[in-house]
Amino acid sequence: MDKIKIKGGKQLIGKIYISGAKNAALPLICASLLTDETVTLTNMPMLSDINAMNALLKQLGTQIDAFDDFIDGHKTKTYSYRTPKLTSLVAPYDYVRKMRASYYVLGPLLAREKRVELSLPGGCAIGARPMDIHLSALEQMGAKIEIKNGYVHADAGEGLKGAHIIFRFASVGATCNILMAAVLASGTTKIENAAKEPEIGDLIDLLNEMGAKISGRDSSVLTIEGVKKLHGARHKVISDRIEAGSYAVAAAITRGRIELLNADASTLQTPINVLRKMGVAVEEKENALIVDARNKELTGQDIMTDVYPGFPTDLQAQFLALMLTSKGASMISETIFENRFMHVPELLRMGANINVHGHASAIVRGVDKLYGAPVMATDLRASFALVLAGLAAEGETIVNRVYHLDRGYELLEEKLKGVGADIERIKEPD
Ligand code: EPZ
């Protein structure tokens, strides 16, 4: 298993190009299952989660072509997806176990083929993460759902029917799945308390480009008029707001200055406000964000995660790391997942001062210095928080289990090296 070695203490200065958003790309790939025509996605990030989703779709009968592409002089991927015929309606355990987002095939397969078998994802490092909201909505649309041998067996009989669905919680995954189920259902579906994350807006755009009739984008009430058939489309994936937020913290924690090219400031307003309150200068440009913490003394701020446009849970670990070397105390509250402070014990080993209260909140008190150490984390964002602490720490930090980072941060070492970090990957056999 590869490791990452960081020699900390370098002020990061320069430009980083922000990639296409992983969490937008994953449901977009699955939306291609709704048509027998070609769906082409540009600005795709090169990540192991994308490879895993592609492998699942191939197993279902999708033909995939990959092309190297350049956007504004930066290398990206374009993928074409074509599923003339589904050769399997089963999302097996081995795929879903590796990547929970595999459950995005549920809505499209049920809509197109009226039947699907999906291995239940089960819990993961950050919490239990049940699927009750997805399943109860599909039942309201007429699907018969049975859980047998660890699999969800869903059968929509003659086809899904439009329904008035009120989510008990604004789940990102359930909103995507039910959107994809409803586009080919008979009649109109209304989703109340839908999630409003920008990745959902991107999915709505692609579905409408494919011929769907969805209104209410960016609001918590979505109306979907079912259509008989969808067609192919070509679509550019939005830029990754979590990657941009993560590198914004890299600038701040090293008291450096980074221009985040291809970043969309409109999707990052809450984290940008936190940075500004801490004392970081953030300039919003048309297609970029400039984060400047040179010669700044940063002050800790309280943060509470919430659904969009609240503070993203996917930036909680990185901002907690930033509070470690900021002045004063900060309270970090996690309201989305029940177990998302797994990075704390590792940060303590680097000299941090953090008290976790139950599962939901942590008090961070700023320290003068962090010290490098061997560390490891159990999820993607927590792993990035350890990289950040390593960049700020005195001495050498080895981050183990780099495969977590490879799921969601494209060209991580290259991007950080490009702004002056002393970072390298140590290749090790698995
Ligand atoms: C998406 O996960 C993201 N994943 C997560 O990104 C992100 O943290 C999360 O949304 C919140 O923003 C992808 O987009 C692939 P949810 P998702 O359904 O869809 C509970 C990352 O690091 N819940 O909004 O799984 C659930 O247990 C990741 O990139 C139910 O109880 O998030 C959780 O506590 C990790 N029942 C909360 O809701 C359900 O049926 C939020 O889940 C569904 C969810």
XYZ file of C-alpha atoms and ligand atoms in Angstrom:
474
model
C 0.000 0.000 0.000
C 1.426 3.367 -1.027
C 2.309 6.037 1.519
C 2.792 9.763 1.277
C 5.825 11.426 2.824
C 5.649 15.133 3.632
C 8.336 17.389 5.023
C 6.313 20.180 6.586
C 6.892 23.868 7.104
C 6.858 25.074 3.482
C 4.717 28.103 2.645
C 2.618 27.095 -0.391
C 2.487 29.645 -3.167
C 1.203 29.238 -6.724
C -1.707 27.940 -8.764
C -3.725 24.733 -8.559
C -6.197 23.613 -11.213
C -9.389 22.243 -9.665
C -10.680 19.030 -11.264
C -14.189 17.918 -12.153
C -16.288 16.987 -9.134
C -16.196 13.325 -8.081
C -19.555 13.530 -6.332
C -21.159 15.063 -9.422
C -19.506 12.601 -11.824
C -20.653 9.446 -10.004
C -24.433 9.986 -10.404
C -23.892 11.439 -13.914
C -22.231 8.181 -14.982
C -25.263 6.252 -13.689
C -27.673 8.598 -15.466
C -26.211 7.261 -18.736
C -27.976 3.957 -17.946
C -31.316 5.679 -18.603
C -30.816 5.724 -22.387
C -29.577 3.409 -25.131
C -27.853 6.387 -26.772
C -24.387 7.780 -25.984
C -23.825 10.062 -22.996
C -20.486 11.847 -23.081
C -19.062 13.425 -19.931
C -16.192 15.899 -20.160
C -14.016 17.401 -17.377
C -14.017 14.010 -15.644
C -11.501 13.550 -12.822
C -9.044 10.618 -12.920
C -9.890 8.888 -9.649
C -10.197 5.341 -8.377
C -13.891 5.910 -7.516
C -14.570 6.770 -11.169
C -12.726 3.620 -12.255
C -14.801 1.601 -9.787
C -18.066 3.038 -11.112
C -16.945 2.385 -14.689
C -16.190 -1.226 -13.785
C -19.679 -1.627 -12.338
C -21.308 -0.182 -15.453
C -19.249 -2.439 -17.731
C -20.532 -5.360 -15.741
C -24.101 -4.164 -16.432
C -23.454 -3.997 -20.189
C -22.231 -0.426 -20.747
C -19.651 0.227 -23.459
C -17.206 2.876 -22.251
C -14.675 4.844 -24.274
C -12.111 7.057 -22.581
C -10.281 9.963 -24.224
C -7.587 12.318 -23.004
C -8.806 15.872 -23.230
C -7.518 19.332 -22.443
C -9.523 22.120 -20.824
C -7.728 25.480 -20.545
C -4.445 23.630 -21.107
C -5.103 21.150 -18.263
C -5.303 17.428 -18.893
C -8.690 15.892 -18.119
C -10.664 12.844 -19.217
C -13.713 12.540 -21.401
C -15.754 9.353 -21.145
C -18.502 8.134 -23.469
C -21.077 5.737 -22.057
C -23.402 3.648 -24.227
C -25.733 0.964 -22.942
C -27.711 -0.398 -25.909
C -28.896 -3.282 -23.768
C -28.488 -4.135 -20.096
C -26.792 -7.500 -19.747
C -27.228 -7.688 -15.969
C -29.562 -6.084 -13.439
C -27.413 -6.944 -10.438
C -25.020 -4.632 -8.574
C -22.947 -7.249 -6.727
C -21.561 -7.043 -3.212
C -17.943 -6.758 -4.363
C -18.651 -3.503 -6.209
C -20.946 -1.894 -3.626
C -18.628 -2.877 -0.768
C -15.778 -0.983 -2.418
C -17.836 2.097 -3.207
C -21.152 3.052 -1.642
C -22.028 5.330 -4.554
C -22.685 2.114 -6.530
C -26.216 2.502 -5.175
C -26.796 5.155 -7.838
C -27.606 2.345 -10.293
C -30.783 1.597 -8.333
C -32.958 4.436 -9.684
C -31.863 4.186 -13.354
C -32.152 0.378 -13.600
C -35.540 0.329 -11.931
C -36.744 3.104 -14.238
C -35.439 1.487 -17.447
C -35.794 -2.260 -16.767
C -38.305 -2.213 -13.872
C -36.167 -4.614 -11.856
C -32.870 -4.442 -10.017
C -30.873 -6.288 -7.380
C -28.451 -4.184 -5.365
C -26.197 -5.381 -2.601
C -26.966 -3.328 0.524
C -23.938 -1.110 1.190
C -23.873 -1.521 4.990
C -22.029 0.856 7.310
C -18.704 2.553 6.694
C -16.022 4.432 8.602
C -18.067 7.618 8.940
C -21.351 6.096 10.066
C -24.199 3.595 9.586
C -25.502 5.256 6.399
C -28.792 3.408 5.829
C -30.838 3.596 2.574
C -34.324 3.861 4.074
C -35.070 7.227 2.400
C -34.240 5.861 -1.085
C -36.242 2.676 -0.549
C -39.337 4.211 0.999
C -39.549 6.735 -1.875
C -39.317 3.929 -4.449
C -42.093 2.066 -2.605
C -44.238 5.186 -2.832
C -43.605 5.080 -6.585
C -45.025 1.555 -6.701
C -41.887 -0.601 -6.417
C -41.993 -3.763 -4.328
C -38.870 -3.884 -2.203
C -37.573 -6.981 -0.483
C -34.319 -7.372 1.438
C -32.933 -10.905 1.038
C -29.427 -12.285 1.585
C -27.942 -8.806 1.926
C -29.511 -7.615 -1.324
C -32.281 -5.152 -2.100
C -34.613 -6.781 -4.624
C -36.716 -4.076 -6.248
C -39.513 -4.799 -8.704
C -41.578 -2.037 -10.291
C -44.060 -4.407 -12.030
C -45.357 -2.601 -15.099
C -43.290 0.492 -14.265
C -42.765 3.215 -11.666
C -45.524 5.745 -11.086
C -45.194 9.405 -10.153
C -45.754 10.159 -6.450
C -45.652 12.971 -3.913
C -42.626 12.192 -1.767
C -41.509 14.036 1.355
C -37.998 13.115 2.478
C -37.534 12.932 6.261
C -33.997 14.271 5.648
C -32.529 16.067 2.622
C -30.319 13.148 1.554
C -27.974 13.767 -1.380
C -27.977 10.138 -2.513
C -31.746 9.688 -2.216
C -32.402 12.911 -4.151
C -30.169 11.694 -7.016
C -31.644 8.190 -7.023
C -35.268 9.341 -6.982
C -34.618 11.950 -9.680
C -33.214 9.202 -11.898
C -36.106 6.880 -11.047
C -38.756 9.526 -11.688
C -37.629 10.786 -15.111
C -39.016 7.696 -16.874
C -41.956 7.057 -14.478
C -45.541 7.534 -15.618
C -47.030 10.792 -14.330
C -45.519 13.516 -12.181
C -43.284 13.091 -9.135
C -42.817 15.814 -6.567
C -39.938 15.593 -4.078
C -40.194 17.809 -1.008
C -37.199 18.425 1.269
C -34.873 17.485 -1.596
C -31.133 18.095 -1.147
C -29.818 21.239 -2.903
C -26.115 20.426 -3.246
C -24.562 21.764 -6.505
C -23.895 18.170 -7.603
C -27.669 17.656 -7.719
C -28.044 20.730 -9.920
C -25.467 19.173 -12.258
C -27.445 15.913 -12.409
C -30.661 17.827 -13.139
C -28.893 19.665 -15.964
C -27.690 16.437 -17.577
C -31.105 14.741 -17.204
C -32.849 17.741 -18.774
C -30.247 17.745 -21.583
C -31.236 14.071 -22.127
C -34.885 15.083 -22.521
C -36.175 14.868 -18.929
C -38.616 17.439 -17.566
C -37.391 18.499 -14.136
C -38.109 21.859 -12.551
C -37.140 23.376 -9.219
C -33.318 23.168 -9.615
C -31.499 24.567 -6.536
C -34.672 24.489 -4.461
C -35.920 21.913 -1.969
C -39.022 21.095 -4.044
C -38.355 19.260 -7.294
C -41.041 18.401 -9.840
C -40.377 15.683 -12.393
C -42.796 15.047 -15.247
C -42.105 11.540 -16.480
C -41.218 11.089 -20.171
C -41.276 7.926 -22.319
C -37.660 7.992 -23.478
C -34.384 9.834 -22.891
C -31.705 10.451 -25.494
C -27.927 10.937 -25.507
C -26.158 14.147 -24.455
C -22.744 15.723 -23.988
C -22.137 17.379 -20.626
C -19.285 19.081 -18.756
C -18.940 18.034 -15.105
C -18.890 20.947 -12.627
C -15.683 21.718 -10.764
C -15.074 20.032 -7.427
C -16.013 22.386 -4.591
C -14.623 20.024 -1.947
C -11.263 19.748 -3.699
C -11.198 23.560 -4.011
C -12.078 23.971 -0.314
C -9.378 21.454 0.636
C -6.647 23.357 -1.256
C -7.955 26.655 0.130
C -7.128 25.216 3.543
C -3.683 24.147 2.255
C -2.991 27.812 1.454
C -4.308 28.959 4.832
C -2.601 26.349 7.016
C 0.817 27.074 5.451
C 0.135 30.835 5.577
C 0.634 30.862 1.818
C -1.235 32.070 -1.258
C -2.874 29.761 -3.792
C -4.918 30.627 -6.856
C -7.530 27.949 -7.345
C -8.186 27.903 -11.081
C -11.493 26.492 -12.337
C -13.002 26.859 -8.826
C -16.617 27.975 -8.506
C -16.811 30.428 -5.602
C -20.624 30.444 -5.690
C -20.649 26.854 -4.384
C -18.279 27.644 -1.493
C -19.847 30.658 0.181
C -20.111 29.205 3.695
C -16.489 27.926 3.881
C -15.252 31.188 2.300
C -17.026 33.153 5.046
C -15.346 31.025 7.701
C -11.920 31.648 6.128
C -12.558 35.384 6.015
C -13.676 35.462 9.658
C -10.463 33.638 10.553
C -8.452 36.399 8.905
C -7.684 34.810 5.505
C -8.049 37.070 2.455
C -10.243 35.368 -0.158
C -10.789 36.949 -3.533
C -13.579 35.603 -5.723
C -12.955 35.718 -9.469
C -15.158 34.665 -12.359
C -13.628 31.196 -12.584
C -11.112 31.186 -9.752
C -10.558 31.789 -6.091
C -7.469 33.406 -4.599
C -6.718 32.420 -1.021
C -4.052 34.476 0.709
C -2.943 33.921 4.304
C 0.573 35.379 4.030
C 1.604 37.327 7.122
C -1.757 36.668 8.726
C -2.452 35.600 12.267
C -5.498 33.337 12.015
C -8.182 33.131 14.688
C -10.196 29.958 15.341
C -13.890 29.904 14.401
C -16.803 27.653 15.337
C -18.182 25.464 12.572
C -21.317 23.367 12.359
C -21.825 21.092 9.363
C -25.197 21.159 7.647
C -26.845 20.336 4.351
C -26.065 22.730 1.476
C -25.760 25.709 1.582
C -24.596 25.031 5.145
C -21.000 24.117 5.961
C -20.129 20.875 4.079
C -19.384 17.799 6.150
C -16.825 16.918 3.449
C -14.726 19.929 4.547
C -15.107 19.431 8.290
C -11.897 17.434 8.803
C -9.809 19.868 6.722
C -11.124 22.932 8.592
C -10.606 21.197 11.921
C -6.957 20.774 10.868
C -6.781 24.474 10.051
C -8.048 25.400 13.527
C -5.141 23.457 15.093
C -2.640 26.247 14.513
C -5.085 29.160 14.730
C -5.399 31.367 17.781
C -7.946 30.539 20.480
C -10.609 27.857 20.685
C -12.940 26.567 17.980
C -15.919 24.294 18.369
C -16.493 21.909 15.467
C -19.935 20.269 15.355
C -20.806 17.457 12.966
C -24.535 17.036 12.278
C -24.561 14.928 9.081
C -22.622 11.786 9.993
C -22.460 10.172 13.427
C -18.817 9.124 13.304
C -16.743 11.700 11.514
C -13.972 12.560 13.986
C -11.746 9.587 13.182
C -8.932 11.969 12.218
C -8.745 13.365 15.773
C -6.693 10.605 17.461
C -4.143 10.812 14.635
C -3.924 14.615 14.890
C -3.371 14.295 18.636
C -0.264 12.250 17.804
C 1.034 15.298 15.937
C 0.721 17.513 19.002
C -2.809 18.879 18.480
C -5.015 19.957 21.366
C -8.516 18.577 20.687
C -11.280 17.363 22.995
C -14.031 15.327 21.384
C -17.417 15.457 23.120
C -19.491 12.400 22.295
C -19.688 11.817 18.552
C -20.962 15.209 17.538
C -18.544 17.910 18.589
C -14.894 18.695 19.179
C -13.152 21.626 20.820
C -9.867 22.588 19.214
C -7.406 24.833 21.016
C -4.711 26.344 18.864
C -1.099 25.234 19.492
C 2.136 26.928 18.446
C 3.433 23.932 16.554
C 2.470 20.553 15.139
C 5.093 17.805 14.823
C 5.369 15.286 11.982
C 4.434 11.663 12.722
C 3.356 8.467 10.955
C -0.449 8.643 10.698
C -3.360 7.017 8.892
C -7.017 7.718 8.413
C -10.054 5.657 7.583
C -11.737 7.890 5.042
C -10.991 10.245 2.210
C -11.497 13.669 3.795
C -9.877 12.660 7.096
C -6.825 11.516 5.111
C -6.603 14.936 3.472
C -6.791 16.566 6.910
C -3.691 14.561 7.868
C -1.903 15.748 4.722
C -2.764 19.336 5.716
C -1.464 18.862 9.246
C 1.682 17.321 7.743
C 2.194 20.365 5.497
C 2.044 22.640 8.537
C 4.025 20.420 10.915
C 7.683 20.547 11.788
C 9.491 17.459 10.488
C 8.351 14.451 8.545
C 4.835 13.044 8.317
C 4.042 9.715 6.685
C 0.399 9.328 5.701
C -0.503 5.665 5.329
C -3.419 4.175 3.365
C -3.080 6.542 0.446
C -5.784 4.612 -1.438
C -8.338 6.733 0.435
C -6.837 9.884 -1.107
C -6.737 8.307 -4.566
C -10.515 7.918 -4.421
C -11.117 11.661 -4.414
C -8.020 13.829 -5.016
C -6.713 13.781 -8.576
C -2.920 14.210 -8.922
C -2.603 15.140 -5.254
C 1.197 15.106 -4.973
C 1.666 16.851 -8.343
C -0.732 19.616 -7.402
C 0.875 20.183 -4.005
C 4.422 19.929 -5.390
C 3.459 22.559 -7.960
C 2.847 25.089 -5.185
C 6.062 24.259 -3.338
C 5.210 21.380 -1.004
C 7.879 18.818 -0.155
C 5.757 15.744 -0.747
C 6.336 12.376 -2.362
C 4.583 9.064 -2.789
C 6.366 6.006 -1.541
C 5.299 3.063 -3.693
C 4.889 -0.147 -1.750
C 3.535 -3.497 -2.872
C 0.015 -4.268 -1.488
C -23.050 12.166 -0.300
O -23.201 10.963 0.431
C -21.589 12.275 -0.662
N -21.223 11.115 -1.474
C -20.746 12.323 0.594
O -19.399 12.516 0.193
C -21.194 13.510 1.441
O -20.490 13.487 2.663
C -22.692 13.446 1.711
O -23.422 13.315 0.461
C -23.231 14.636 2.468
O -22.979 15.812 1.753
C -21.408 11.140 -2.780
O -21.903 12.114 -3.340
C -20.964 9.957 -3.561
P -26.632 11.565 2.356
P -24.649 10.370 0.710
O -27.540 10.548 1.750
O -25.467 10.560 -0.515
C -28.301 9.599 6.408
C -17.042 12.237 0.341
O -16.121 12.335 1.196
N -29.206 8.824 5.536
O -26.966 12.991 2.220
O -24.471 9.003 1.226
C -26.871 9.107 6.260
O -26.644 7.963 7.035
C -18.373 11.695 0.731
O -16.889 12.535 -0.857
C -30.186 8.023 6.090
O -30.333 7.947 7.315
O -25.143 11.333 1.840
C -26.093 10.306 6.690
O -25.986 10.351 8.080
C -18.473 10.845 1.876
N -30.999 7.296 5.260
C -26.943 11.488 6.209
O -28.260 10.942 6.005
C -30.897 7.339 3.897
O -31.679 6.660 3.200
C -26.458 12.140 4.931
O -26.469 11.189 3.883
C -29.904 8.174 3.338
C -29.063 8.891 4.164
